[in-house]
Tab-separated table of C-alpha atoms in Angstrom:
chain	number	residue	atom	x	y	z
A	104	MET	CA	-0.054	-0.069	-0.068
A	105	PRO	CA	1.206	3.422	-0.578
A	106	ALA	CA	3.200	5.144	2.198
A	107	VAL	CA	0.642	7.341	4.283
A	108	PRO	CA	2.071	10.964	4.408
A	109	ALA	CA	2.552	12.477	7.775
A	110	ARG	CA	-0.521	14.598	8.761
A	111	ARG	CA	-0.592	17.763	10.851
A	112	ARG	CA	-2.249	17.640	14.273
A	113	SER	CA	-5.957	18.461	14.211
A	114	ALA	CA	-7.890	20.832	16.324
A	115	THR	CA	-9.422	17.949	18.218
A	116	TYR	CA	-5.813	16.537	19.175
A	117	LYS	CA	-4.828	19.989	20.337
A	118	ASP	CA	-7.895	19.979	22.609
A	119	ARG	CA	-7.200	16.691	24.116
A	120	ASN	CA	-3.673	17.720	24.782
A	121	ASN	CA	-3.350	21.095	26.452
A	122	GLU	CA	0.333	20.837	27.283
A	123	THR	CA	2.533	21.863	24.436
A	124	ASP	CA	6.308	22.546	24.162
A	125	SER	CA	8.347	24.658	21.530
A	126	ASP	CA	8.934	21.486	19.376
A	127	ASP	CA	5.139	21.137	19.035
A	128	GLU	CA	4.672	24.758	18.118
A	129	GLU	CA	7.336	24.344	15.500
A	130	ASP	CA	5.519	21.607	14.073
A	131	GLU	CA	2.128	23.555	14.084
A	132	ASP	CA	3.861	26.630	12.236
A	133	TYR	CA	5.792	24.645	9.704
A	134	GLN	CA	4.701	24.832	6.163
A	135	ILE	CA	5.569	22.587	3.293
A	136	PRO	CA	7.400	24.565	0.492
A	137	ASP	CA	5.544	24.680	-2.825
A	138	ASN	CA	8.159	22.672	-4.555
A	139	GLU	CA	8.032	19.850	-2.011
A	140	ARG	CA	4.139	19.853	-1.930
A	141	ALA	CA	4.179	19.593	-5.730
A	142	THR	CA	6.528	16.613	-5.448
A	143	VAL	CA	4.375	14.971	-3.000
A	144	LEU	CA	1.238	15.409	-5.098
A	145	PHE	CA	3.277	14.141	-8.250
A	146	ASP	CA	4.452	11.046	-6.493
A	147	PHE	CA	0.819	10.143	-5.426
A	148	ASN	CA	-0.584	10.674	-8.704
A	149	ARG	CA	2.248	8.592	-10.554
A	150	GLU	CA	1.804	5.795	-7.929
A	151	ARG	CA	-1.994	5.880	-8.604
A	152	ASP	CA	-1.499	5.829	-12.169
A	153	LYS	CA	0.982	2.901	-11.815
A	154	ARG	CA	-1.281	0.971	-9.723
A	155	LEU	CA	-4.277	1.547	-12.220
A	156	ALA	CA	-2.123	0.273	-14.983
A	157	ASP	CA	-1.122	-2.826	-13.231
A	158	VAL	CA	-4.516	-3.785	-12.166
A	159	THR	CA	-6.114	-3.224	-15.617
A	160	ASN	CA	-3.479	-5.411	-17.196
A	161	ILE	CA	-5.143	-8.620	-15.889
A	162	PRO	CA	-4.390	-11.792	-17.738
A	163	GLU	CA	-7.279	-12.680	-19.930
A	164	GLY	CA	-9.885	-15.225	-18.442
A	165	ARG	CA	-8.806	-14.917	-14.857
A	166	TYR	CA	-11.903	-12.828	-13.953
A	167	THR	CA	-15.400	-12.107	-15.425
A	168	GLU	CA	-16.394	-8.434	-15.869
A	169	GLN	CA	-18.057	-8.139	-12.641
A	170	GLU	CA	-15.089	-9.738	-10.792
A	171	LYS	CA	-12.901	-7.302	-12.582
A	172	ASP	CA	-14.950	-4.397	-11.309
A	173	LEU	CA	-14.619	-5.493	-7.619
A	174	PHE	CA	-11.004	-6.324	-8.180
A	175	LEU	CA	-10.210	-2.895	-9.427
A	176	GLN	CA	-11.984	-1.221	-6.462
A	177	LEU	CA	-9.996	-3.432	-4.024
A	178	ALA	CA	-6.660	-2.816	-5.786
A	179	MET	CA	-7.246	0.893	-5.807
A	180	ARG	CA	-8.269	1.247	-2.112
A	181	GLY	CA	-6.237	4.092	-0.692
A	182	PHE	CA	-6.202	5.922	-3.932
A	183	GLU	CA	-9.996	6.730	-4.196
A	184	PRO	CA	-12.361	8.547	-1.840
A	185	LEU	CA	-13.955	6.380	0.866
A	186	ALA	CA	-16.322	8.610	2.556
A	187	PRO	CA	-17.899	12.294	2.811
A	188	LYS	CA	-15.337	15.076	3.252
A	189	HIS	CA	-16.830	16.071	6.653
A	190	TRP	CA	-16.269	12.502	8.091
A	191	GLN	CA	-12.505	13.399	8.282
A	192	PHE	CA	-12.960	15.153	11.432
A	193	ASP	CA	-14.040	11.784	12.994
A	194	PHE	CA	-11.255	9.750	11.343
A	195	PRO	CA	-8.223	12.125	11.816
A	196	THR	CA	-5.803	9.519	11.384
A	197	LEU	CA	-6.790	8.286	7.974
A	198	PRO	CA	-4.806	9.670	4.924
A	199	ASP	CA	-6.126	12.669	3.211
A	200	SER	CA	-6.540	10.462	-0.055
A	201	LEU	CA	-9.512	8.615	1.617
A	202	PHE	CA	-11.561	11.762	1.505
A	203	PRO	CA	-12.678	13.947	-1.528
A	204	GLU	CA	-10.414	16.863	-1.988
A	205	GLU	CA	-12.225	20.144	-2.512
A	206	GLY	CA	-12.225	21.743	-5.736
A	207	LYS	CA	-11.061	18.399	-7.424
A	208	ARG	CA	-13.019	16.561	-9.829
A	209	GLN	CA	-13.001	12.944	-8.274
A	210	SER	CA	-15.420	9.872	-8.183
A	211	GLU	CA	-18.109	9.750	-5.624
A	212	PRO	CA	-16.952	8.427	-2.264
A	213	ILE	CA	-17.341	4.466	-1.774
A	214	ILE	CA	-19.516	4.958	1.327
A	215	THR	CA	-22.529	7.336	1.003
A	216	ILE	CA	-25.591	7.858	3.247
A	217	SER	CA	-29.118	7.626	1.906
A	218	ARG	CA	-31.418	7.500	4.956
A	219	SER	CA	-29.173	6.634	7.946
A	220	THR	CA	-27.875	9.455	10.225
A	221	THR	CA	-24.143	10.327	9.967
A	222	PHE	CA	-23.823	9.298	13.540
A	223	TYR	CA	-24.791	5.698	12.825
A	224	ALA	CA	-22.892	5.624	9.572
A	225	ILE	CA	-19.650	6.724	11.344
A	226	LYS	CA	-20.312	4.391	14.200
A	227	SER	CA	-20.903	1.541	11.911
A	228	LEU	CA	-17.444	2.083	10.071
A	229	ASN	CA	-15.709	2.776	13.196
A	230	ASN	CA	-16.661	-0.674	14.592
A	231	LEU	CA	-15.423	-2.261	11.353
A	232	PHE	CA	-11.976	-0.351	11.658
A	233	SER	CA	-11.601	-1.645	15.408
A	234	LEU	CA	-11.981	-5.216	14.090
A	235	SER	CA	-8.222	-5.982	13.650
A	236	GLY	CA	-7.506	-4.871	17.335
A	237	ARG	CA	-10.281	-6.958	18.664
A	238	VAL	CA	-9.148	-9.852	16.761
A	239	ARG	CA	-5.669	-9.723	18.185
A	240	ASP	CA	-7.128	-9.234	21.572
A	241	CYS	CA	-8.679	-12.790	21.014
A	242	SER	CA	-5.149	-14.427	20.634
A	243	ILE	CA	-4.253	-12.887	23.956
A	244	VAL	CA	-7.261	-14.419	25.993
A	245	GLU	CA	-6.971	-17.603	23.891
A	246	LYS	CA	-10.532	-17.290	22.109
A	247	ASN	CA	-11.413	-18.160	18.605
A	248	PRO	CA	-11.963	-14.925	16.401
A	249	GLU	CA	-14.462	-16.334	13.929
A	250	THR	CA	-17.619	-15.495	15.627
A	251	LEU	CA	-16.487	-11.853	16.388
A	252	ILE	CA	-15.436	-11.381	12.704
A	253	LYS	CA	-18.775	-12.772	11.461
A	254	GLN	CA	-20.668	-10.659	13.838
A	255	THR	CA	-18.879	-7.533	12.838
A	256	ILE	CA	-19.286	-8.107	9.109
A	257	SER	CA	-22.873	-9.103	9.411
A	258	ARG	CA	-23.709	-5.722	11.416
A	259	TYR	CA	-21.908	-3.820	8.891
A	260	ILE	CA	-24.028	-5.448	6.131
A	261	ARG	CA	-27.021	-4.855	7.987
A	262	TRP	CA	-26.397	-1.246	8.534
A	263	ALA	CA	-25.467	-0.827	4.821
A	264	LEU	CA	-28.895	-2.408	3.733
A	265	TYR	CA	-30.853	-0.492	6.422
A	266	ASP	CA	-29.319	2.802	4.877
A	267	ALA	CA	-30.407	1.683	1.516
A	268	ASN	CA	-34.057	0.947	2.758
A	269	LEU	CA	-33.552	-2.880	2.033
A	270	GLU	CA	-33.988	-5.950	4.046
A	271	ILE	CA	-33.543	-9.739	3.376
A	272	ASN	CA	-36.219	-12.165	4.652
A	273	ARG	CA	-36.904	-15.734	3.923
A	274	ALA	CA	-38.283	-15.205	0.624
A	275	SER	CA	-35.724	-12.803	-0.464
A	276	MET	CA	-32.647	-13.735	-2.919
A	277	PRO	CA	-29.479	-12.740	-1.132
A	278	ILE	CA	-26.170	-12.366	-3.057
A	279	HIS	CA	-23.833	-12.917	-0.263
A	280	VAL	CA	-23.138	-15.796	2.185
A	281	LEU	CA	-20.963	-15.772	5.220
A	282	HIS	CA	-19.695	-18.918	6.908
A	283	ALA	CA	-17.348	-18.985	9.892
A	284	GLN	CA	-15.229	-22.052	10.469
A	285	LYS	CA	-16.715	-24.325	13.371
A	286	LYS	CA	-14.898	-25.956	15.993
A	287	ASN	CA	-13.241	-29.233	14.862
A	288	GLU	CA	-13.929	-28.248	11.129
A	289	SER	CA	-10.969	-28.239	8.920
A	290	VAL	CA	-10.404	-25.500	6.635
A	291	ARG	CA	-10.909	-27.816	3.557
A	292	ASP	CA	-14.423	-28.644	4.907
A	293	ALA	CA	-15.205	-25.067	5.660
A	294	LEU	CA	-14.519	-24.149	2.277
A	295	GLU	CA	-16.364	-26.930	0.730
A	296	ARG	CA	-19.443	-25.872	2.936
A	297	LEU	CA	-19.206	-22.396	1.662
A	298	ASN	CA	-19.048	-23.566	-1.821
A	299	ARG	CA	-22.160	-25.613	-1.399
A	300	ARG	CA	-23.927	-22.714	0.084
A	301	LEU	CA	-23.010	-20.542	-3.005
A	302	LYS	CA	-24.021	-23.238	-5.479
A	303	LYS	CA	-27.201	-23.619	-3.653
A	304	LEU	CA	-27.846	-19.960	-3.743
A	305	ALA	CA	-27.019	-19.827	-7.502
A	306	LEU	CA	-29.534	-22.513	-8.206
A	307	ARG	CA	-32.068	-20.441	-6.434
A	308	HIS	CA	-31.054	-17.462	-8.646
A	309	ARG	CA	-31.182	-19.613	-11.788
A	310	MET	CA	-34.744	-20.712	-10.964
A	311	ALA	CA	-35.860	-17.155	-10.241
A	312	LEU	CA	-34.206	-15.877	-13.430
A	313	ALA	CA	-35.884	-18.482	-15.292
A	314	ALA	CA	-39.245	-17.114	-14.306
A	315	SER	CA	-38.372	-13.490	-14.407
A	316	ASP	CA	-39.028	-11.143	-17.353
A	317	THR	CA	-37.688	-8.067	-15.666
A	318	LEU	CA	-33.999	-8.690	-15.583
A	319	ASN	CA	-31.629	-9.321	-18.576
A	320	ASN	CA	-28.398	-11.124	-18.622
A	321	ASN	CA	-26.261	-7.892	-18.318
A	322	LYS	CA	-27.711	-7.287	-14.892
A	323	LEU	CA	-27.182	-10.675	-13.287
A	324	PRO	CA	-25.483	-10.146	-9.731
A	325	LEU	CA	-22.115	-11.468	-8.544
A	326	LEU	CA	-22.641	-13.927	-5.663
A	327	ILE	CA	-19.916	-13.322	-2.982
A	328	GLY	CA	-19.151	-15.655	-0.088
A	329	PHE	CA	-17.183	-14.846	3.162
A	330	LEU	CA	-15.053	-17.721	4.381
A	331	ILE	CA	-13.718	-16.968	7.969
A	332	CYS	CA	-10.982	-19.249	9.143
A	333	GLY	CA	-9.273	-18.051	12.358
A	334	PRO	CA	-8.310	-14.219	11.820
A	335	VAL	CA	-8.360	-14.655	8.111
A	336	VAL	CA	-11.386	-13.668	5.810
A	337	ALA	CA	-11.292	-15.231	2.382
A	338	LEU	CA	-13.576	-14.190	-0.486
A	339	MET	CA	-15.222	-16.509	-2.972
A	340	THR	CA	-17.177	-15.391	-6.096
A	341	PHE	CA	-19.737	-17.047	-8.184
A	342	ASP	CA	-20.768	-15.070	-11.426
A	343	LEU	CA	-24.360	-15.852	-12.366
A	344	ASN	CA	-23.481	-14.774	-15.885
A	345	LEU	CA	-21.481	-17.875	-16.388
A	346	ILE	CA	-24.649	-19.903	-15.986
A	347	LYS	CA	-25.868	-21.168	-19.448
A	348	GLY	CA	-28.804	-23.397	-18.458
A	349	THR	CA	-26.889	-26.727	-19.394
A	350	PRO	CA	-26.018	-29.705	-17.306
A	351	GLU	CA	-22.474	-28.354	-17.054
A	352	ASP	CA	-23.904	-25.671	-14.744
A	353	ASP	CA	-23.877	-28.185	-12.007
A	354	GLU	CA	-20.227	-28.616	-12.162
A	355	MET	CA	-19.431	-24.805	-11.492
A	356	ASN	CA	-17.836	-23.972	-8.338
A	357	GLY	CA	-17.134	-20.815	-6.539
A	358	LYS	CA	-14.002	-18.969	-7.295
A	359	PHE	CA	-11.371	-18.106	-4.650
A	360	PHE	CA	-10.950	-14.178	-4.954
A	361	SER	CA	-9.039	-12.620	-2.143
A	362	GLN	CA	-8.170	-12.971	1.530
A	363	PHE	CA	-7.428	-10.496	4.461
A	364	ASP	CA	-5.580	-11.477	7.681
A	365	PHE	CA	-7.242	-9.355	10.550
A	366	SER	CA	-4.229	-10.328	12.962
A	367	GLU	CA	-1.498	-8.584	10.636
A	368	LYS	CA	-0.209	-5.530	12.268
A	369	GLY	CA	-0.135	-2.410	10.014
A	370	GLN	CA	-3.116	-3.654	7.787
A	371	ASP	CA	-5.887	-2.743	10.207
A	372	VAL	CA	-7.324	0.200	8.051
A	373	TRP	CA	-6.694	-1.656	4.761
A	374	ASN	CA	-8.419	-4.977	5.641
A	375	SER	CA	-11.370	-3.140	7.119
A	376	LEU	CA	-11.609	-0.870	3.920
A	377	SER	CA	-11.484	-3.997	1.777
A	378	ILE	CA	-14.600	-5.308	3.749
A	379	ALA	CA	-16.382	-2.108	3.339
A	380	ILE	CA	-15.616	-1.982	-0.339
A	381	VAL	CA	-17.230	-5.551	-0.644
A	382	VAL	CA	-20.156	-4.657	1.388
A	383	MET	CA	-20.753	-1.458	-0.675
A	384	HIS	CA	-20.701	-3.555	-3.777
A	385	ILE	CA	-23.221	-6.032	-2.470
A	386	ARG	CA	-25.400	-3.151	-1.515
A	387	SER	CA	-25.183	-1.369	-5.079
A	388	SER	CA	-26.040	-4.683	-6.446
A	389	MET	CA	-29.084	-5.341	-4.571
A	390	VAL	CA	-30.338	-1.671	-4.992
A	391	ARG	CA	-30.075	-2.355	-8.682
A	392	LEU	CA	-31.674	-5.563	-8.467
A	393	ALA	CA	-34.562	-4.190	-6.289
A	394	ARG	CA	-35.148	-1.317	-8.958
A	395	SER	CA	-35.672	-3.955	-11.542
A	396	GLY	CA	-38.328	-5.622	-9.218
A	397	TYR	CA	-36.137	-8.781	-8.742
A	398	GLY	CA	-34.925	-10.323	-5.375
A	399	GLY	CA	-37.870	-9.850	-3.101
A	400	TYR	CA	-36.028	-7.406	-0.879
A	401	VAL	CA	-38.584	-5.689	1.482
A	402	LYS	CA	-38.576	-2.196	2.750
A	403	SER	CA	-36.757	-2.159	6.074
A	404	LEU	CA	-38.593	-0.576	9.060
A	405	GLU	CA	-38.499	3.088	9.830
A	406	SER	CA	-36.806	2.650	12.995
A	407	SER	CA	-32.990	3.268	13.485
A	408	PRO	CA	-30.674	0.242	13.724
A	409	ALA	CA	-30.578	-1.118	17.119
A	410	SER	CA	-27.576	0.251	19.153
A	411	GLU	CA	-26.549	-3.358	19.957
A	412	ASP	CA	-25.985	-3.975	16.297
A	413	LEU	CA	-23.585	-1.072	16.152
């Protein structure tokens, strides 16, 4: 990941630390010379262009078009805006590149708010960002982290769908699956179980699509599976566009896509950001499907998300 440039102390930091010395005051007054500022900006843009060139040069056949879109979003994390500009005050330690730059034409932030309050949105994201630290705490108290990780991801998905005014019930067609490795379950068995669940979900979609006249093949969703084994979250994908309605469809399996180790120090933000990107991808797909009258997603209740879920 790109090196995070040093940031100046925020006003909130100064409020929490009333004692200052001469060195701190010099840091506050120091200004980056124009020529150095231009170099920093140039290096960031050059690194961004280099990263974009690397990720767009994917070997033919490795990913489907929908998988490429998700892969590109994950690979470019840190180079694209994450959240609205005013959230920066609540996340002062995040690099500036994760927030829109005023006066600069950029893509829309990955995380946006539709109906939730800013308070709940920020609290949900903060809970996700704190996951790595809590996972490492599990190793200290000799507790398995799978349940904690699954609950945290599930809660963030629940907030994301609530914000989009969507809710999944028994009659709905979800496009994601979560499985946490069980006690005495091998990694292989956990992987096979998630794959079976993805295939079963794909079969439900295939049957629903056969009876649907509101969705064309260009809008079929990408199914995403979260496999949680220890501190590692692995992603599997199943692209419904590959289904041709032939007997060979039964032989299709989910595809390993990526993995994130939440016990790895120095990767707290980037791993959580990856999960947030995947969840936003799921939400965007479900919103698009709901607008086409597909999926059976019901309107969520008007009440706010329960505090225990955040």
